[in-house]
Amino acid sequence: AFIVFAVIFMIYGIYLASLGEVSTEEFRFNSTNFIDIDMINFLDNYPPIVYRTYEFSDQITYVGWGMLFAFFWTSTFIVAVGDMIMAMAIATWYFTRNKKKDIHSGTVWACTCQVLLYHLGTVAF
């Protein structure tokens, strides 16, 4: 379940990152920091480096922070549901008197259904 959530979250993150405005900037080397004459002549004739940056509005930045919070909360919730299912399955196994008759492959599925129906509030809290 976590992998499915992470893939969907990554798709949303890529779409959010594509909402920025692209701007082009130049970087020129400063030859005043070099003592070597050959290096100064080389850097003065060197063309500027052109690179692109993304500029995001405040609203997109706030949505990004909200998505990060939602990612942490939801991933922790998914892990907690798995912990609760495991704890219930172990408790069911431990407290069952006739283990050969009552414990079978459907025990984990039954515990999963019980957690999803009755204990999601406990997991979320």
mmCIF file of N, CA and C in Angstrom:
data_model
loop_
_atom_site.group_PDB
_atom_site.id
_atom_site.type_symbol
_atom_site.label_atom_id
_atom_site.label_comp_id
_atom_site.label_asym_id
_atom_site.label_seq_id
_atom_site.Cartn_x
_atom_site.Cartn_y
_atom_site.Cartn_z
ATOM 1 N N ALA A 1 0.822 -1.189 0.000
ATOM 2 C CA ALA A 1 0.000 0.000 0.000
ATOM 3 C C ALA A 1 0.874 1.264 0.000
ATOM 4 N N PHE A 2 1.995 1.184 0.716
ATOM 5 C CA PHE A 2 2.862 2.359 0.783
ATOM 6 C C PHE A 2 3.487 2.672 -0.573
ATOM 7 N N ILE A 3 3.844 1.639 -1.321
ATOM 8 C CA ILE A 3 4.471 1.866 -2.620
ATOM 9 C C ILE A 3 3.479 2.531 -3.576
ATOM 10 N N VAL A 4 2.226 2.089 -3.549
ATOM 11 C CA VAL A 4 1.207 2.704 -4.399
ATOM 12 C C VAL A 4 1.027 4.171 -4.014
ATOM 13 N N PHE A 5 0.958 4.437 -2.706
ATOM 14 C CA PHE A 5 0.829 5.822 -2.240
ATOM 15 C C PHE A 5 2.034 6.654 -2.659
ATOM 16 N N ALA A 6 3.234 6.110 -2.533
ATOM 17 C CA ALA A 6 4.445 6.865 -2.869
ATOM 18 C C ALA A 6 4.491 7.182 -4.364
ATOM 19 N N VAL A 7 4.071 6.246 -5.216
ATOM 20 C CA VAL A 7 4.078 6.497 -6.666
ATOM 21 C C VAL A 7 3.083 7.610 -7.009
ATOM 22 N N ILE A 8 1.881 7.539 -6.450
ATOM 23 C CA ILE A 8 0.879 8.575 -6.707
ATOM 24 C C ILE A 8 1.364 9.925 -6.182
ATOM 25 N N PHE A 9 1.973 9.934 -5.010
ATOM 26 C CA PHE A 9 2.494 11.171 -4.439
ATOM 27 C C PHE A 9 3.603 11.754 -5.307
ATOM 28 N N MET A 10 4.451 10.893 -5.871
ATOM 29 C CA MET A 10 5.523 11.381 -6.753
ATOM 30 C C MET A 10 4.941 12.019 -8.018
ATOM 31 N N ILE A 11 3.876 11.452 -8.548
ATOM 32 C CA ILE A 11 3.239 12.038 -9.728
ATOM 33 C C ILE A 11 2.700 13.424 -9.391
ATOM 34 N N TYR A 12 2.027 13.562 -8.246
ATOM 35 C CA TYR A 12 1.541 14.873 -7.816
ATOM 36 C C TYR A 12 2.698 15.850 -7.611
ATOM 37 N N GLY A 13 3.787 15.367 -7.052
ATOM 38 C CA GLY A 13 4.948 16.225 -6.841
ATOM 39 C C GLY A 13 5.563 16.716 -8.143
ATOM 40 N N ILE A 14 5.602 15.842 -9.151
ATOM 41 C CA ILE A 14 6.135 16.248 -10.453
ATOM 42 C C ILE A 14 5.236 17.304 -11.087
ATOM 43 N N TYR A 15 3.928 17.103 -10.994
ATOM 44 C CA TYR A 15 3.012 18.114 -11.532
ATOM 45 C C TYR A 15 3.160 19.439 -10.793
ATOM 46 N N LEU A 16 3.334 19.387 -9.493
ATOM 47 C CA LEU A 16 3.499 20.616 -8.716
ATOM 48 C C LEU A 16 4.805 21.320 -9.084
ATOM 49 N N ALA A 17 5.861 20.548 -9.293
ATOM 50 C CA ALA A 17 7.148 21.142 -9.652
ATOM 51 C C ALA A 17 7.115 21.761 -11.043
ATOM 52 N N SER A 18 6.226 21.290 -11.901
ATOM 53 C CA SER A 18 6.161 21.846 -13.252
ATOM 54 C C SER A 18 5.373 23.151 -13.313
ATOM 55 N N LEU A 19 4.805 23.595 -12.202
ATOM 56 C CA LEU A 19 4.018 24.827 -12.194
ATOM 57 C C LEU A 19 4.866 26.089 -12.078
ATOM 58 N N GLY A 20 6.171 25.943 -11.883
ATOM 59 C CA GLY A 20 7.035 27.106 -11.723
ATOM 60 C C GLY A 20 7.315 27.809 -13.041
ATOM 61 N N GLU A 21 7.727 29.064 -12.936
ATOM 62 C CA GLU A 21 8.113 29.851 -14.099
ATOM 63 C C GLU A 21 9.612 29.668 -14.347
ATOM 64 N N VAL A 22 9.971 29.362 -15.578
ATOM 65 C CA VAL A 22 11.366 29.140 -15.934
ATOM 66 C C VAL A 22 12.003 30.479 -16.287
ATOM 67 N N SER A 23 13.170 30.742 -15.700
ATOM 68 C CA SER A 23 13.913 31.941 -16.060
ATOM 69 C C SER A 23 15.353 31.539 -16.390
ATOM 70 N N THR A 24 15.974 32.277 -17.299
ATOM 71 C CA THR A 24 17.339 31.999 -17.730
ATOM 72 C C THR A 24 18.263 33.049 -17.126
ATOM 73 N N GLU A 25 19.359 32.587 -16.565
ATOM 74 C CA GLU A 25 20.328 33.494 -15.952
ATOM 75 C C GLU A 25 21.720 33.165 -16.475
ATOM 76 N N GLU A 26 22.621 34.139 -16.345
ATOM 77 C CA GLU A 26 24.007 33.970 -16.771
ATOM 78 C C GLU A 26 24.933 34.063 -15.568
ATOM 79 N N PHE A 27 26.036 33.325 -15.666
ATOM 80 C CA PHE A 27 27.078 33.406 -14.653
ATOM 81 C C PHE A 27 28.390 33.684 -15.363
ATOM 82 N N ARG A 28 29.024 34.800 -14.992
ATOM 83 C CA ARG A 28 30.328 35.155 -15.562
ATOM 84 C C ARG A 28 31.396 34.971 -14.487
ATOM 85 N N PHE A 29 32.527 34.459 -14.912
ATOM 86 C CA PHE A 29 33.644 34.296 -13.998
ATOM 87 C C PHE A 29 34.239 35.653 -13.667
ATOM 88 N N ASN A 30 34.624 35.837 -12.416
ATOM 89 C CA ASN A 30 35.244 37.073 -11.965
ATOM 90 C C ASN A 30 36.754 36.852 -11.932
ATOM 91 N N SER A 31 37.485 37.599 -12.743
ATOM 92 C CA SER A 31 38.931 37.379 -12.842
ATOM 93 C C SER A 31 39.722 38.132 -11.777
ATOM 94 N N THR A 32 39.069 38.878 -10.914
ATOM 95 C CA THR A 32 39.812 39.646 -9.910
ATOM 96 C C THR A 32 40.300 38.765 -8.764
ATOM 97 N N ASN A 33 39.793 37.555 -8.636
ATOM 98 C CA ASN A 33 40.204 36.678 -7.540
ATOM 99 C C ASN A 33 41.448 35.864 -7.879
ATOM 100 N N PHE A 34 41.914 35.934 -9.104
ATOM 101 C CA PHE A 34 43.043 35.109 -9.522
ATOM 102 C C PHE A 34 44.291 35.965 -9.675
ATOM 103 N N ILE A 35 45.415 35.415 -9.259
ATOM 104 C CA ILE A 35 46.680 36.135 -9.351
ATOM 105 C C ILE A 35 47.399 35.784 -10.651
ATOM 106 N N ASP A 36 47.191 34.589 -11.139
ATOM 107 C CA ASP A 36 47.877 34.122 -12.346
ATOM 108 C C ASP A 36 47.372 34.894 -13.564
ATOM 109 N N ILE A 37 48.295 35.489 -14.318
ATOM 110 C CA ILE A 37 47.949 36.305 -15.493
ATOM 111 C C ILE A 37 47.308 35.444 -16.581
ATOM 112 N N ASP A 38 47.815 34.238 -16.771
ATOM 113 C CA ASP A 38 47.248 33.362 -17.797
ATOM 114 C C ASP A 38 45.792 33.009 -17.457
ATOM 115 N N MET A 39 45.502 32.795 -16.192
ATOM 116 C CA MET A 39 44.133 32.463 -15.780
ATOM 117 C C MET A 39 43.209 33.669 -15.981
ATOM 118 N N ILE A 40 43.707 34.871 -15.715
ATOM 119 C CA ILE A 40 42.894 36.077 -15.915
ATOM 120 C C ILE A 40 42.562 36.244 -17.393
ATOM 121 N N ASN A 41 43.528 36.059 -18.273
ATOM 122 C CA ASN A 41 43.271 36.171 -19.708
ATOM 123 C C ASN A 41 42.300 35.092 -20.184
ATOM 124 N N PHE A 42 42.432 33.891 -19.617
ATOM 125 C CA PHE A 42 41.541 32.797 -20.003
ATOM 126 C C PHE A 42 40.105 33.096 -19.569
ATOM 127 N N LEU A 43 39.923 33.573 -18.346
ATOM 128 C CA LEU A 43 38.574 33.811 -17.836
ATOM 129 C C LEU A 43 37.918 35.022 -18.478
ATOM 130 N N ASP A 44 38.703 36.027 -18.857
ATOM 131 C CA ASP A 44 38.117 37.185 -19.523
ATOM 132 C C ASP A 44 37.546 36.816 -20.891
ATOM 133 N N ASN A 45 38.133 35.831 -21.540
ATOM 134 C CA ASN A 45 37.660 35.414 -22.862
ATOM 135 C C ASN A 45 36.671 34.247 -22.786
ATOM 136 N N TYR A 46 36.432 33.748 -21.594
ATOM 137 C CA TYR A 46 35.560 32.588 -21.435
ATOM 138 C C TYR A 46 34.104 33.039 -21.532
ATOM 139 N N PRO A 47 33.272 32.352 -22.309
ATOM 140 C CA PRO A 47 31.862 32.769 -22.426
ATOM 141 C C PRO A 47 31.098 32.511 -21.127
ATOM 142 N N PRO A 48 30.035 33.255 -20.890
ATOM 143 C CA PRO A 48 29.273 33.051 -19.646
ATOM 144 C C PRO A 48 28.538 31.707 -19.659
ATOM 145 N N ILE A 49 28.306 31.193 -18.477
ATOM 146 C CA ILE A 49 27.549 29.963 -18.330
ATOM 147 C C ILE A 49 26.078 30.342 -18.179
ATOM 148 N N VAL A 50 25.234 29.765 -19.028
ATOM 149 C CA VAL A 50 23.799 30.051 -19.013
ATOM 150 C C VAL A 50 23.095 28.869 -18.340
ATOM 151 N N TYR A 51 22.250 29.161 -17.360
ATOM 152 C CA TYR A 51 21.499 28.107 -16.675
ATOM 153 C C TYR A 51 20.076 28.573 -16.430
ATOM 154 N N ARG A 52 19.199 27.610 -16.188
ATOM 155 C CA ARG A 52 17.781 27.902 -15.974
ATOM 156 C C ARG A 52 17.414 27.631 -14.524
ATOM 157 N N THR A 53 16.530 28.460 -14.010
ATOM 158 C CA THR A 53 16.015 28.270 -12.656
ATOM 159 C C THR A 53 14.492 28.299 -12.697
ATOM 160 N N TYR A 54 13.895 27.721 -11.684
ATOM 161 C CA TYR A 54 12.439 27.766 -11.528
ATOM 162 C C TYR A 54 12.094 28.748 -10.425
ATOM 163 N N GLU A 55 11.088 29.555 -10.674
ATOM 164 C CA GLU A 55 10.592 30.484 -9.667
ATOM 165 C C GLU A 55 9.142 30.120 -9.377
ATOM 166 N N PHE A 56 8.854 29.891 -8.098
ATOM 167 C CA PHE A 56 7.521 29.470 -7.688
ATOM 168 C C PHE A 56 6.820 30.595 -6.947
ATOM 169 N N SER A 57 5.503 30.673 -7.130
ATOM 170 C CA SER A 57 4.723 31.655 -6.371
ATOM 171 C C SER A 57 4.576 31.164 -4.935
ATOM 172 N N ASP A 58 4.140 32.049 -4.040
ATOM 173 C CA ASP A 58 3.953 31.670 -2.644
ATOM 174 C C ASP A 58 2.905 30.588 -2.490
ATOM 175 N N GLN A 59 1.860 30.642 -3.311
ATOM 176 C CA GLN A 59 0.800 29.644 -3.219
ATOM 177 C C GLN A 59 1.332 28.249 -3.551
ATOM 178 N N ILE A 60 2.154 28.133 -4.574
ATOM 179 C CA ILE A 60 2.723 26.835 -4.944
ATOM 180 C C ILE A 60 3.661 26.341 -3.849
ATOM 181 N N THR A 61 4.392 27.256 -3.235
ATOM 182 C CA THR A 61 5.279 26.871 -2.137
ATOM 183 C C THR A 61 4.481 26.341 -0.952
ATOM 184 N N TYR A 62 3.378 26.999 -0.611
ATOM 185 C CA TYR A 62 2.538 26.533 0.497
ATOM 186 C C TYR A 62 1.910 25.179 0.187
ATOM 187 N N VAL A 63 1.498 24.979 -1.061
ATOM 188 C CA VAL A 63 0.942 23.679 -1.447
ATOM 189 C C VAL A 63 2.016 22.596 -1.342
ATOM 190 N N GLY A 64 3.243 22.910 -1.702
ATOM 191 C CA GLY A 64 4.339 21.954 -1.565
ATOM 192 C C GLY A 64 4.587 21.565 -0.122
ATOM 193 N N TRP A 65 4.564 22.549 0.782
ATOM 194 C CA TRP A 65 4.735 22.230 2.207
ATOM 195 C C TRP A 65 3.563 21.397 2.730
ATOM 196 N N GLY A 66 2.349 21.711 2.263
ATOM 197 C CA GLY A 66 1.184 20.915 2.653
ATOM 198 C C GLY A 66 1.273 19.490 2.145
ATOM 199 N N MET A 67 1.767 19.322 0.918
ATOM 200 C CA MET A 67 1.945 17.976 0.380
ATOM 201 C C MET A 67 3.002 17.204 1.152
ATOM 202 N N LEU A 68 4.056 17.876 1.588
ATOM 203 C CA LEU A 68 5.083 17.205 2.374
ATOM 204 C C LEU A 68 4.516 16.727 3.709
ATOM 205 N N PHE A 69 3.714 17.584 4.357
ATOM 206 C CA PHE A 69 3.059 17.176 5.602
ATOM 207 C C PHE A 69 2.121 16.001 5.358
ATOM 208 N N ALA A 70 1.339 16.050 4.279
ATOM 209 C CA ALA A 70 0.414 14.959 3.958
ATOM 210 C C ALA A 70 1.169 13.666 3.679
ATOM 211 N N PHE A 71 2.330 13.770 3.038
ATOM 212 C CA PHE A 71 3.131 12.575 2.786
ATOM 213 C C PHE A 71 3.590 11.942 4.088
ATOM 214 N N PHE A 72 4.129 12.751 5.002
ATOM 215 C CA PHE A 72 4.597 12.196 6.266
ATOM 216 C C PHE A 72 3.450 11.604 7.073
ATOM 217 N N TRP A 73 2.313 12.301 7.134
ATOM 218 C CA TRP A 73 1.192 11.822 7.933
ATOM 219 C C TRP A 73 0.627 10.536 7.342
ATOM 220 N N THR A 74 0.427 10.490 6.030
ATOM 221 C CA THR A 74 -0.175 9.320 5.406
ATOM 222 C C THR A 74 0.763 8.117 5.436
ATOM 223 N N SER A 75 2.043 8.345 5.224
ATOM 224 C CA SER A 75 2.979 7.218 5.288
ATOM 225 C C SER A 75 3.053 6.657 6.709
ATOM 226 N N THR A 76 3.013 7.515 7.701
ATOM 227 C CA THR A 76 3.000 7.038 9.086
ATOM 228 C C THR A 76 1.713 6.293 9.387
ATOM 229 N N PHE A 77 0.591 6.758 8.846
ATOM 230 C CA PHE A 77 -0.693 6.090 9.037
ATOM 231 C C PHE A 77 -0.670 4.694 8.404
ATOM 232 N N ILE A 78 -0.116 4.569 7.207
ATOM 233 C CA ILE A 78 -0.041 3.265 6.545
ATOM 234 C C ILE A 78 0.820 2.302 7.345
ATOM 235 N N VAL A 79 1.948 2.768 7.851
ATOM 236 C CA VAL A 79 2.816 1.919 8.671
ATOM 237 C C VAL A 79 2.100 1.519 9.964
ATOM 238 N N ALA A 80 1.361 2.445 10.573
ATOM 239 C CA ALA A 80 0.640 2.137 11.813
ATOM 240 C C ALA A 80 -0.470 1.119 11.577
ATOM 241 N N VAL A 81 -1.144 1.195 10.427
ATOM 242 C CA VAL A 81 -2.157 0.176 10.109
ATOM 243 C C VAL A 81 -1.497 -1.194 10.006
ATOM 244 N N GLY A 82 -0.348 -1.276 9.353
ATOM 245 C CA GLY A 82 0.382 -2.546 9.272
ATOM 246 C C GLY A 82 0.799 -3.053 10.634
ATOM 247 N N ASP A 83 1.244 -2.147 11.513
ATOM 248 C CA ASP A 83 1.612 -2.552 12.872
ATOM 249 C C ASP A 83 0.408 -3.084 13.640
ATOM 250 N N MET A 84 -0.750 -2.433 13.473
ATOM 251 C CA MET A 84 -1.959 -2.863 14.177
ATOM 252 C C MET A 84 -2.431 -4.228 13.671
ATOM 253 N N ILE A 85 -2.349 -4.447 12.367
ATOM 254 C CA ILE A 85 -2.733 -5.750 11.811
ATOM 255 C C ILE A 85 -1.816 -6.842 12.351
ATOM 256 N N MET A 86 -0.516 -6.558 12.390
ATOM 257 C CA MET A 86 0.428 -7.542 12.907
ATOM 258 C C MET A 86 0.191 -7.816 14.388
ATOM 259 N N ALA A 87 -0.056 -6.774 15.162
ATOM 260 C CA ALA A 87 -0.308 -6.956 16.593
ATOM 261 C C ALA A 87 -1.584 -7.764 16.827
ATOM 262 N N MET A 88 -2.621 -7.500 16.039
ATOM 263 C CA MET A 88 -3.871 -8.245 16.212
ATOM 264 C C MET A 88 -3.695 -9.700 15.799
ATOM 265 N N ALA A 89 -2.946 -9.962 14.741
ATOM 266 C CA ALA A 89 -2.718 -11.345 14.316
ATOM 267 C C ALA A 89 -1.912 -12.114 15.363
ATOM 268 N N ILE A 90 -0.904 -11.460 15.931
ATOM 269 C CA ILE A 90 -0.107 -12.126 16.973
ATOM 270 C C ILE A 90 -0.944 -12.354 18.223
ATOM 271 N N ALA A 91 -1.767 -11.385 18.600
ATOM 272 C CA ALA A 91 -2.632 -11.557 19.775
ATOM 273 C C ALA A 91 -3.667 -12.659 19.542
ATOM 274 N N THR A 92 -4.199 -12.729 18.331
ATOM 275 C CA THR A 92 -5.151 -13.796 18.007
ATOM 276 C C THR A 92 -4.480 -15.158 18.101
ATOM 277 N N TRP A 93 -3.275 -15.264 17.580
ATOM 278 C CA TRP A 93 -2.545 -16.531 17.670
ATOM 279 C C TRP A 93 -2.235 -16.884 19.126
ATOM 280 N N TYR A 94 -1.807 -15.902 19.908
ATOM 281 C CA TYR A 94 -1.381 -16.174 21.275
ATOM 282 C C TYR A 94 -2.546 -16.607 22.174
ATOM 283 N N PHE A 95 -3.695 -15.959 22.020
ATOM 284 C CA PHE A 95 -4.811 -16.225 22.913
ATOM 285 C C PHE A 95 -5.780 -17.290 22.396
ATOM 286 N N THR A 96 -5.483 -17.921 21.282
ATOM 287 C CA THR A 96 -6.331 -18.989 20.769
ATOM 288 C C THR A 96 -5.969 -20.296 21.460
ATOM 289 N N ARG A 97 -6.998 -20.980 21.980
ATOM 290 C CA ARG A 97 -6.738 -22.234 22.702
ATOM 291 C C ARG A 97 -6.405 -23.372 21.737
ATOM 292 N N ASN A 98 -7.205 -23.562 20.707
ATOM 293 C CA ASN A 98 -6.996 -24.652 19.764
ATOM 294 C C ASN A 98 -6.363 -24.083 18.494
ATOM 295 N N LYS A 99 -5.053 -23.995 18.488
ATOM 296 C CA LYS A 99 -4.341 -23.337 17.390
ATOM 297 C C LYS A 99 -4.436 -24.130 16.088
ATOM 298 N N LYS A 100 -4.456 -25.455 16.152
ATOM 299 C CA LYS A 100 -4.505 -26.251 14.923
ATOM 300 C C LYS A 100 -5.831 -26.087 14.210
ATOM 301 N N LYS A 101 -6.891 -25.854 14.957
ATOM 302 C CA LYS A 101 -8.210 -25.735 14.347
ATOM 303 C C LYS A 101 -8.550 -24.288 13.980
ATOM 304 N N ASP A 102 -8.215 -23.336 14.842
ATOM 305 C CA ASP A 102 -8.680 -21.957 14.679
ATOM 306 C C ASP A 102 -7.705 -21.029 13.960
ATOM 307 N N ILE A 103 -6.431 -21.371 13.919
ATOM 308 C CA ILE A 103 -5.448 -20.512 13.246
ATOM 309 C C ILE A 103 -5.162 -21.114 11.876
ATOM 310 N N HIS A 104 -5.402 -20.308 10.826
ATOM 311 C CA HIS A 104 -5.185 -20.762 9.455
ATOM 312 C C HIS A 104 -4.798 -19.555 8.613
ATOM 313 N N SER A 105 -4.760 -19.708 7.314
ATOM 314 C CA SER A 105 -4.296 -18.629 6.445
ATOM 315 C C SER A 105 -5.262 -17.446 6.419
ATOM 316 N N GLY A 106 -6.510 -17.636 6.805
ATOM 317 C CA GLY A 106 -7.469 -16.541 6.821
ATOM 318 C C GLY A 106 -7.406 -15.685 8.067
ATOM 319 N N THR A 107 -6.549 -16.040 9.013
ATOM 320 C CA THR A 107 -6.458 -15.273 10.262
ATOM 321 C C THR A 107 -5.954 -13.859 9.999
ATOM 322 N N VAL A 108 -4.948 -13.716 9.184
ATOM 323 C CA VAL A 108 -4.403 -12.384 8.890
ATOM 324 C C VAL A 108 -5.435 -11.564 8.126
ATOM 325 N N TRP A 109 -6.169 -12.191 7.208
ATOM 326 C CA TRP A 109 -7.207 -11.480 6.467
ATOM 327 C C TRP A 109 -8.320 -11.029 7.415
ATOM 328 N N ALA A 110 -8.706 -11.873 8.351
ATOM 329 C CA ALA A 110 -9.737 -11.499 9.325
ATOM 330 C C ALA A 110 -9.257 -10.348 10.206
ATOM 331 N N CYS A 111 -8.009 -10.384 10.610
ATOM 332 C CA CYS A 111 -7.453 -9.284 11.417
ATOM 333 C C CYS A 111 -7.381 -7.994 10.605
ATOM 334 N N THR A 112 -7.058 -8.094 9.315
ATOM 335 C CA THR A 112 -7.032 -6.910 8.445
ATOM 336 C C THR A 112 -8.417 -6.290 8.352
ATOM 337 N N CYS A 113 -9.432 -7.116 8.158
ATOM 338 C CA CYS A 113 -10.807 -6.599 8.083
ATOM 339 C C CYS A 113 -11.228 -5.952 9.396
ATOM 340 N N GLN A 114 -10.864 -6.569 10.520
ATOM 341 C CA GLN A 114 -11.230 -5.992 11.818
ATOM 342 C C GLN A 114 -10.544 -4.646 12.042
ATOM 343 N N VAL A 115 -9.283 -4.546 11.681
ATOM 344 C CA VAL A 115 -8.574 -3.267 11.850
ATOM 345 C C VAL A 115 -9.194 -2.197 10.960
ATOM 346 N N LEU A 116 -9.489 -2.540 9.705
ATOM 347 C CA LEU A 116 -10.042 -1.546 8.791
ATOM 348 C C LEU A 116 -11.463 -1.143 9.162
ATOM 349 N N LEU A 117 -12.225 -2.036 9.777
ATOM 350 C CA LEU A 117 -13.606 -1.714 10.139
ATOM 351 C C LEU A 117 -13.732 -1.024 11.499
ATOM 352 N N TYR A 118 -12.924 -1.449 12.459
ATOM 353 C CA TYR A 118 -13.165 -1.009 13.842
ATOM 354 C C TYR A 118 -12.058 -0.183 14.474
ATOM 355 N N HIS A 119 -10.848 -0.178 13.932
ATOM 356 C CA HIS A 119 -9.734 0.407 14.668
ATOM 357 C C HIS A 119 -8.968 1.513 13.922
ATOM 358 N N LEU A 120 -9.513 2.047 12.843
ATOM 359 C CA LEU A 120 -8.801 3.113 12.114
ATOM 360 C C LEU A 120 -8.676 4.390 12.932
ATOM 361 N N GLY A 121 -9.656 4.673 13.776
ATOM 362 C CA GLY A 121 -9.561 5.850 14.640
ATOM 363 C C GLY A 121 -8.430 5.730 15.639
ATOM 364 N N THR A 122 -8.250 4.516 16.162
ATOM 365 C CA THR A 122 -7.149 4.282 17.086
ATOM 366 C C THR A 122 -5.816 4.441 16.374
ATOM 367 N N VAL A 123 -5.729 3.941 15.161
ATOM 368 C CA VAL A 123 -4.485 4.066 14.398
ATOM 369 C C VAL A 123 -4.199 5.526 14.070
ATOM 370 N N ALA A 124 -5.226 6.276 13.710
ATOM 371 C CA ALA A 124 -5.034 7.679 13.333
ATOM 372 C C ALA A 124 -4.670 8.552 14.523
ATOM 373 N N PHE A 125 -5.112 8.166 15.702
ATOM 374 C CA PHE A 125 -4.832 8.978 16.877
ATOM 375 C C PHE A 125 -3.415 8.739 17.331
#
